[in-house]
Amino acid sequence: MKIVKLKTEDGFVLDADYYASNSSGAVVFLHGASVSREDEPAHVRAIEALKDSGINLLAFDFRGHGRSTGDSARDPSIEGELEDVKTSIRFLRENGVEKIAISGASFGGSIASIYAGKYEGEIEALFLVNPILNYDTSFFHPTTLFAKTFFGAVHKTLETEPFFQMPDRDFRLGKRIFDDMKKFDPITFLEMYQGPVMVVHGSNDHVISFNNNKTYFDKLKNEHKEWRTIEGSDHAFRDEVGQREVAQLLCNFMTTHLQ
């Protein structure tokens, strides 16, 4: 593995872990909001399992997150994070990769869905881990108790302050990302994507509604879709059994579609 610096066309520098191989396939890993690539345990475990598989792997921090440049309160946006994905894919293309898959977790799952639909035909396969498929029912009119309480406090703070300070980490949620969410609907873009897609969701997810996502998934008109319920797991798959199951599903899915 080597750490690479990827420069976006709008001037940000993304910090990334790159596991290079001689194959023509690659997986890009997208983390959730307010965390970094190292804070997605199922991704970390899958990368460890895949690093000797012959598949190229690239995991980066979005702008304003982790060790990438940018101000967390000001710079993250949907368009910006799509540009981050585009930058990572350009890097892989320049290094000889032909087939690219994306694994997106939580908010990263929404970005993966939008990208795959917006650039239909560019993504070989899509793996979504407890993804956010609808911004309205996740952030503005949430249906889980946690999201109602937490994002209620966030929106109240943003009425008078430029950002909301996350209580448990050095990250500030700004108004820009929420304004941007009103312009995009991840599930609409996911409907445009007709390649292989697997969605895995923990049955005990207290952040993103399991039932809502299952309903969205069932309505997808995609012959190559698969759903897997991870019994007993919560949003970030902090439990050992859930992590192992998701990582195994991810590894099997990627080797099937990239090798």
JSON list of C-alpha atoms in Angstrom, two decimals, residues 18-158:
[
{"chain": "A", "resi": 18, "resn": "TYR", "atom": "CA", "xyz": [-3.75, 2.90, -2.91]},
{"chain": "A", "resi": 19, "resn": "TYR", "atom": "CA", "xyz": [-3.26, -0.84, -3.23]},
{"chain": "A", "resi": 20, "resn": "ALA", "atom": "CA", "xyz": [-1.94, -1.34, -6.75]},
{"chain": "A", "resi": 21, "resn": "SER", "atom": "CA", "xyz": [-2.06, -4.54, -8.77]},
{"chain": "A", "resi": 22, "resn": "ASN", "atom": "CA", "xyz": [-1.56, -5.57, -12.38]},
{"chain": "A", "resi": 23, "resn": "SER", "atom": "CA", "xyz": [-5.24, -6.30, -12.96]},
{"chain": "A", "resi": 24, "resn": "SER", "atom": "CA", "xyz": [-7.68, -4.17, -14.92]},
{"chain": "A", "resi": 25, "resn": "GLY", "atom": "CA", "xyz": [-10.24, -3.98, -12.08]},
{"chain": "A", "resi": 26, "resn": "ALA", "atom": "CA", "xyz": [-10.47, -1.62, -9.11]},
{"chain": "A", "resi": 27, "resn": "VAL", "atom": "CA", "xyz": [-12.70, -0.80, -6.16]},
{"chain": "A", "resi": 28, "resn": "VAL", "atom": "CA", "xyz": [-13.13, 2.76, -4.88]},
{"chain": "A", "resi": 29, "resn": "PHE", "atom": "CA", "xyz": [-14.27, 2.96, -1.25]},
{"chain": "A", "resi": 30, "resn": "LEU", "atom": "CA", "xyz": [-16.43, 5.91, -0.12]},
{"chain": "A", "resi": 31, "resn": "HIS", "atom": "CA", "xyz": [-16.85, 6.64, 3.59]},
{"chain": "A", "resi": 32, "resn": "GLY", "atom": "CA", "xyz": [-19.75, 8.29, 5.41]},
{"chain": "A", "resi": 33, "resn": "ALA", "atom": "CA", "xyz": [-20.28, 11.88, 6.54]},
{"chain": "A", "resi": 34, "resn": "SER", "atom": "CA", "xyz": [-18.15, 13.44, 9.30]},
{"chain": "A", "resi": 35, "resn": "VAL", "atom": "CA", "xyz": [-15.79, 10.43, 9.45]},
{"chain": "A", "resi": 36, "resn": "SER", "atom": "CA", "xyz": [-12.79, 9.24, 7.43]},
{"chain": "A", "resi": 37, "resn": "ARG", "atom": "CA", "xyz": [-11.88, 6.16, 5.42]},
{"chain": "A", "resi": 38, "resn": "GLU", "atom": "CA", "xyz": [-10.45, 4.55, 8.56]},
{"chain": "A", "resi": 39, "resn": "ASP", "atom": "CA", "xyz": [-13.79, 4.84, 10.41]},
{"chain": "A", "resi": 40, "resn": "GLU", "atom": "CA", "xyz": [-15.68, 2.35, 8.24]},
{"chain": "A", "resi": 41, "resn": "PRO", "atom": "CA", "xyz": [-14.94, -1.02, 9.91]},
{"chain": "A", "resi": 42, "resn": "ALA", "atom": "CA", "xyz": [-16.57, -3.17, 7.23]},
{"chain": "A", "resi": 43, "resn": "HIS", "atom": "CA", "xyz": [-14.54, -1.39, 4.54]},
{"chain": "A", "resi": 44, "resn": "VAL", "atom": "CA", "xyz": [-11.32, -1.70, 6.54]},
{"chain": "A", "resi": 45, "resn": "ARG", "atom": "CA", "xyz": [-11.90, -5.43, 6.97]},
{"chain": "A", "resi": 46, "resn": "ALA", "atom": "CA", "xyz": [-12.79, -5.92, 3.30]},
{"chain": "A", "resi": 47, "resn": "ILE", "atom": "CA", "xyz": [-9.67, -4.06, 2.15]},
{"chain": "A", "resi": 48, "resn": "GLU", "atom": "CA", "xyz": [-7.53, -6.29, 4.34]},
{"chain": "A", "resi": 49, "resn": "ALA", "atom": "CA", "xyz": [-9.13, -9.34, 2.73]},
{"chain": "A", "resi": 50, "resn": "LEU", "atom": "CA", "xyz": [-8.93, -7.99, -0.84]},
{"chain": "A", "resi": 51, "resn": "LYS", "atom": "CA", "xyz": [-5.44, -6.48, -0.83]},
{"chain": "A", "resi": 52, "resn": "ASP", "atom": "CA", "xyz": [-3.86, -9.70, -2.12]},
{"chain": "A", "resi": 53, "resn": "SER", "atom": "CA", "xyz": [-6.71, -10.56, -4.51]},
{"chain": "A", "resi": 54, "resn": "GLY", "atom": "CA", "xyz": [-5.20, -8.90, -7.56]},
{"chain": "A", "resi": 55, "resn": "ILE", "atom": "CA", "xyz": [-7.82, -6.13, -7.55]},
{"chain": "A", "resi": 56, "resn": "ASN", "atom": "CA", "xyz": [-6.68, -2.50, -7.31]},
{"chain": "A", "resi": 57, "resn": "LEU", "atom": "CA", "xyz": [-8.07, -0.76, -4.22]},
{"chain": "A", "resi": 58, "resn": "LEU", "atom": "CA", "xyz": [-8.41, 2.96, -3.55]},
{"chain": "A", "resi": 59, "resn": "ALA", "atom": "CA", "xyz": [-9.80, 4.43, -0.32]},
{"chain": "A", "resi": 60, "resn": "PHE", "atom": "CA", "xyz": [-9.68, 8.21, 0.11]},
{"chain": "A", "resi": 61, "resn": "ASP", "atom": "CA", "xyz": [-10.98, 10.89, 2.48]},
{"chain": "A", "resi": 62, "resn": "PHE", "atom": "CA", "xyz": [-13.54, 13.27, 0.98]},
{"chain": "A", "resi": 63, "resn": "ARG", "atom": "CA", "xyz": [-12.68, 16.98, 0.95]},
{"chain": "A", "resi": 64, "resn": "GLY", "atom": "CA", "xyz": [-13.00, 18.47, 4.43]},
{"chain": "A", "resi": 65, "resn": "HIS", "atom": "CA", "xyz": [-12.68, 15.01, 5.99]},
{"chain": "A", "resi": 66, "resn": "GLY", "atom": "CA", "xyz": [-9.80, 13.10, 7.55]},
{"chain": "A", "resi": 67, "resn": "ARG", "atom": "CA", "xyz": [-6.41, 14.03, 6.10]},
{"chain": "A", "resi": 68, "resn": "SER", "atom": "CA", "xyz": [-7.72, 15.62, 2.90]},
{"chain": "A", "resi": 69, "resn": "THR", "atom": "CA", "xyz": [-7.67, 19.39, 2.53]},
{"chain": "A", "resi": 70, "resn": "GLY", "atom": "CA", "xyz": [-10.71, 21.57, 3.08]},
{"chain": "A", "resi": 71, "resn": "ASP", "atom": "CA", "xyz": [-12.81, 23.04, 5.86]},
{"chain": "A", "resi": 72, "resn": "SER", "atom": "CA", "xyz": [-15.47, 20.62, 7.12]},
{"chain": "A", "resi": 73, "resn": "ALA", "atom": "CA", "xyz": [-17.97, 23.43, 7.78]},
{"chain": "A", "resi": 74, "resn": "ARG", "atom": "CA", "xyz": [-17.55, 25.12, 4.42]},
{"chain": "A", "resi": 75, "resn": "ASP", "atom": "CA", "xyz": [-16.30, 22.80, 1.70]},
{"chain": "A", "resi": 76, "resn": "PRO", "atom": "CA", "xyz": [-18.21, 19.49, 1.62]},
{"chain": "A", "resi": 77, "resn": "SER", "atom": "CA", "xyz": [-21.03, 19.48, -0.95]},
{"chain": "A", "resi": 78, "resn": "ILE", "atom": "CA", "xyz": [-22.71, 16.91, -3.15]},
{"chain": "A", "resi": 79, "resn": "GLU", "atom": "CA", "xyz": [-21.14, 18.32, -6.31]},
{"chain": "A", "resi": 80, "resn": "GLY", "atom": "CA", "xyz": [-17.79, 18.53, -4.55]},
{"chain": "A", "resi": 81, "resn": "GLU", "atom": "CA", "xyz": [-17.86, 14.94, -3.39]},
{"chain": "A", "resi": 82, "resn": "LEU", "atom": "CA", "xyz": [-18.86, 13.81, -6.87]},
{"chain": "A", "resi": 83, "resn": "GLU", "atom": "CA", "xyz": [-15.78, 15.65, -8.12]},
{"chain": "A", "resi": 84, "resn": "ASP", "atom": "CA", "xyz": [-13.73, 13.77, -5.52]},
{"chain": "A", "resi": 85, "resn": "VAL", "atom": "CA", "xyz": [-15.01, 10.47, -6.90]},
{"chain": "A", "resi": 86, "resn": "LYS", "atom": "CA", "xyz": [-14.31, 11.62, -10.45]},
{"chain": "A", "resi": 87, "resn": "THR", "atom": "CA", "xyz": [-10.75, 12.52, -9.42]},
{"chain": "A", "resi": 88, "resn": "SER", "atom": "CA", "xyz": [-10.17, 9.09, -7.89]},
{"chain": "A", "resi": 89, "resn": "ILE", "atom": "CA", "xyz": [-11.48, 7.36, -11.00]},
{"chain": "A", "resi": 90, "resn": "ARG", "atom": "CA", "xyz": [-9.31, 9.52, -13.26]},
{"chain": "A", "resi": 91, "resn": "PHE", "atom": "CA", "xyz": [-6.28, 8.48, -11.19]},
{"chain": "A", "resi": 92, "resn": "LEU", "atom": "CA", "xyz": [-7.16, 4.81, -11.63]},
{"chain": "A", "resi": 93, "resn": "ARG", "atom": "CA", "xyz": [-7.71, 5.21, -15.38]},
{"chain": "A", "resi": 94, "resn": "GLU", "atom": "CA", "xyz": [-4.31, 6.88, -15.67]},
{"chain": "A", "resi": 95, "resn": "ASN", "atom": "CA", "xyz": [-2.86, 3.81, -13.96]},
{"chain": "A", "resi": 96, "resn": "GLY", "atom": "CA", "xyz": [-4.33, 1.36, -16.45]},
{"chain": "A", "resi": 97, "resn": "VAL", "atom": "CA", "xyz": [-7.58, 0.38, -14.73]},
{"chain": "A", "resi": 98, "resn": "GLU", "atom": "CA", "xyz": [-10.48, -0.42, -17.06]},
{"chain": "A", "resi": 99, "resn": "LYS", "atom": "CA", "xyz": [-13.23, -1.80, -14.80]},
{"chain": "A", "resi": 100, "resn": "ILE", "atom": "CA", "xyz": [-14.21, 0.22, -11.73]},
{"chain": "A", "resi": 101, "resn": "ALA", "atom": "CA", "xyz": [-16.62, -0.66, -8.93]},
{"chain": "A", "resi": 102, "resn": "ILE", "atom": "CA", "xyz": [-17.63, 1.50, -5.97]},
{"chain": "A", "resi": 103, "resn": "SER", "atom": "CA", "xyz": [-18.43, 0.56, -2.40]},
{"chain": "A", "resi": 104, "resn": "GLY", "atom": "CA", "xyz": [-20.20, 3.36, -0.53]},
{"chain": "A", "resi": 105, "resn": "ALA", "atom": "CA", "xyz": [-21.11, 3.39, 3.15]},
{"chain": "A", "resi": 106, "resn": "SER", "atom": "CA", "xyz": [-23.87, 5.54, 4.67]},
{"chain": "A", "resi": 107, "resn": "PHE", "atom": "CA", "xyz": [-23.56, 9.03, 3.12]},
{"chain": "A", "resi": 108, "resn": "GLY", "atom": "CA", "xyz": [-20.88, 7.61, 0.84]},
{"chain": "A", "resi": 109, "resn": "GLY", "atom": "CA", "xyz": [-23.58, 5.25, -0.40]},
{"chain": "A", "resi": 110, "resn": "SER", "atom": "CA", "xyz": [-25.65, 8.23, -1.50]},
{"chain": "A", "resi": 111, "resn": "ILE", "atom": "CA", "xyz": [-22.69, 9.72, -3.38]},
{"chain": "A", "resi": 112, "resn": "ALA", "atom": "CA", "xyz": [-21.99, 6.33, -4.98]},
{"chain": "A", "resi": 113, "resn": "SER", "atom": "CA", "xyz": [-25.63, 6.05, -6.09]},
{"chain": "A", "resi": 114, "resn": "ILE", "atom": "CA", "xyz": [-25.68, 9.53, -7.58]},
{"chain": "A", "resi": 115, "resn": "TYR", "atom": "CA", "xyz": [-22.37, 9.02, -9.37]},
{"chain": "A", "resi": 116, "resn": "ALA", "atom": "CA", "xyz": [-23.35, 5.63, -10.81]},
{"chain": "A", "resi": 117, "resn": "GLY", "atom": "CA", "xyz": [-26.59, 7.05, -12.20]},
{"chain": "A", "resi": 118, "resn": "LYS", "atom": "CA", "xyz": [-25.16, 10.34, -13.41]},
{"chain": "A", "resi": 119, "resn": "TYR", "atom": "CA", "xyz": [-22.30, 8.60, -15.22]},
{"chain": "A", "resi": 120, "resn": "GLU", "atom": "CA", "xyz": [-24.21, 5.48, -16.26]},
{"chain": "A", "resi": 121, "resn": "GLY", "atom": "CA", "xyz": [-21.94, 2.99, -17.96]},
{"chain": "A", "resi": 122, "resn": "GLU", "atom": "CA", "xyz": [-18.79, 4.13, -16.16]},
{"chain": "A", "resi": 123, "resn": "ILE", "atom": "CA", "xyz": [-19.27, 1.97, -13.05]},
{"chain": "A", "resi": 124, "resn": "GLU", "atom": "CA", "xyz": [-18.98, -1.80, -13.38]},
{"chain": "A", "resi": 125, "resn": "ALA", "atom": "CA", "xyz": [-20.64, -2.70, -10.06]},
{"chain": "A", "resi": 126, "resn": "LEU", "atom": "CA", "xyz": [-22.05, -0.97, -6.98]},
{"chain": "A", "resi": 127, "resn": "PHE", "atom": "CA", "xyz": [-21.99, -2.15, -3.36]},
{"chain": "A", "resi": 128, "resn": "LEU", "atom": "CA", "xyz": [-23.95, -0.08, -0.83]},
{"chain": "A", "resi": 129, "resn": "VAL", "atom": "CA", "xyz": [-23.52, -0.43, 2.95]},
{"chain": "A", "resi": 130, "resn": "ASN", "atom": "CA", "xyz": [-26.44, 0.96, 5.02]},
{"chain": "A", "resi": 131, "resn": "PRO", "atom": "CA", "xyz": [-26.74, 3.66, 2.35]},
{"chain": "A", "resi": 132, "resn": "ILE", "atom": "CA", "xyz": [-28.64, 6.92, 2.51]},
{"chain": "A", "resi": 133, "resn": "LEU", "atom": "CA", "xyz": [-31.01, 6.62, -0.44]},
{"chain": "A", "resi": 134, "resn": "ASN", "atom": "CA", "xyz": [-33.30, 9.56, 0.34]},
{"chain": "A", "resi": 135, "resn": "TYR", "atom": "CA", "xyz": [-32.00, 12.81, 1.83]},
{"chain": "A", "resi": 136, "resn": "ASP", "atom": "CA", "xyz": [-35.45, 14.05, 2.84]},
{"chain": "A", "resi": 137, "resn": "THR", "atom": "CA", "xyz": [-36.39, 11.04, 4.99]},
{"chain": "A", "resi": 138, "resn": "SER", "atom": "CA", "xyz": [-32.85, 10.82, 6.39]},
{"chain": "A", "resi": 139, "resn": "PHE", "atom": "CA", "xyz": [-32.12, 14.47, 7.24]},
{"chain": "A", "resi": 140, "resn": "PHE", "atom": "CA", "xyz": [-35.11, 16.80, 6.81]},
{"chain": "A", "resi": 141, "resn": "HIS", "atom": "CA", "xyz": [-38.10, 14.63, 7.77]},
{"chain": "A", "resi": 142, "resn": "PRO", "atom": "CA", "xyz": [-36.31, 11.67, 9.38]},
{"chain": "A", "resi": 143, "resn": "THR", "atom": "CA", "xyz": [-38.18, 8.57, 10.46]},
{"chain": "A", "resi": 144, "resn": "THR", "atom": "CA", "xyz": [-35.80, 7.08, 13.04]},
{"chain": "A", "resi": 145, "resn": "LEU", "atom": "CA", "xyz": [-35.81, 8.41, 16.60]},
{"chain": "A", "resi": 146, "resn": "PHE", "atom": "CA", "xyz": [-32.07, 9.06, 16.57]},
{"chain": "A", "resi": 147, "resn": "ALA", "atom": "CA", "xyz": [-32.19, 11.03, 13.32]},
{"chain": "A", "resi": 148, "resn": "LYS", "atom": "CA", "xyz": [-35.22, 13.04, 14.47]},
{"chain": "A", "resi": 149, "resn": "THR", "atom": "CA", "xyz": [-33.43, 14.05, 17.66]},
{"chain": "A", "resi": 150, "resn": "PHE", "atom": "CA", "xyz": [-29.96, 14.60, 16.25]},
{"chain": "A", "resi": 151, "resn": "PHE", "atom": "CA", "xyz": [-30.82, 16.39, 13.01]},
{"chain": "A", "resi": 152, "resn": "GLY", "atom": "CA", "xyz": [-33.50, 18.39, 14.79]},
{"chain": "A", "resi": 153, "resn": "ALA", "atom": "CA", "xyz": [-30.69, 19.81, 16.93]},
{"chain": "A", "resi": 154, "resn": "VAL", "atom": "CA", "xyz": [-28.47, 20.32, 13.88]},
{"chain": "A", "resi": 155, "resn": "HIS", "atom": "CA", "xyz": [-31.08, 22.30, 11.94]},
{"chain": "A", "resi": 156, "resn": "LYS", "atom": "CA", "xyz": [-31.98, 24.39, 15.00]},
{"chain": "A", "resi": 157, "resn": "THR", "atom": "CA", "xyz": [-28.31, 25.32, 15.46]},
{"chain": "A", "resi": 158, "resn": "LEU", "atom": "CA", "xyz": [-27.87, 26.15, 11.78]}
]
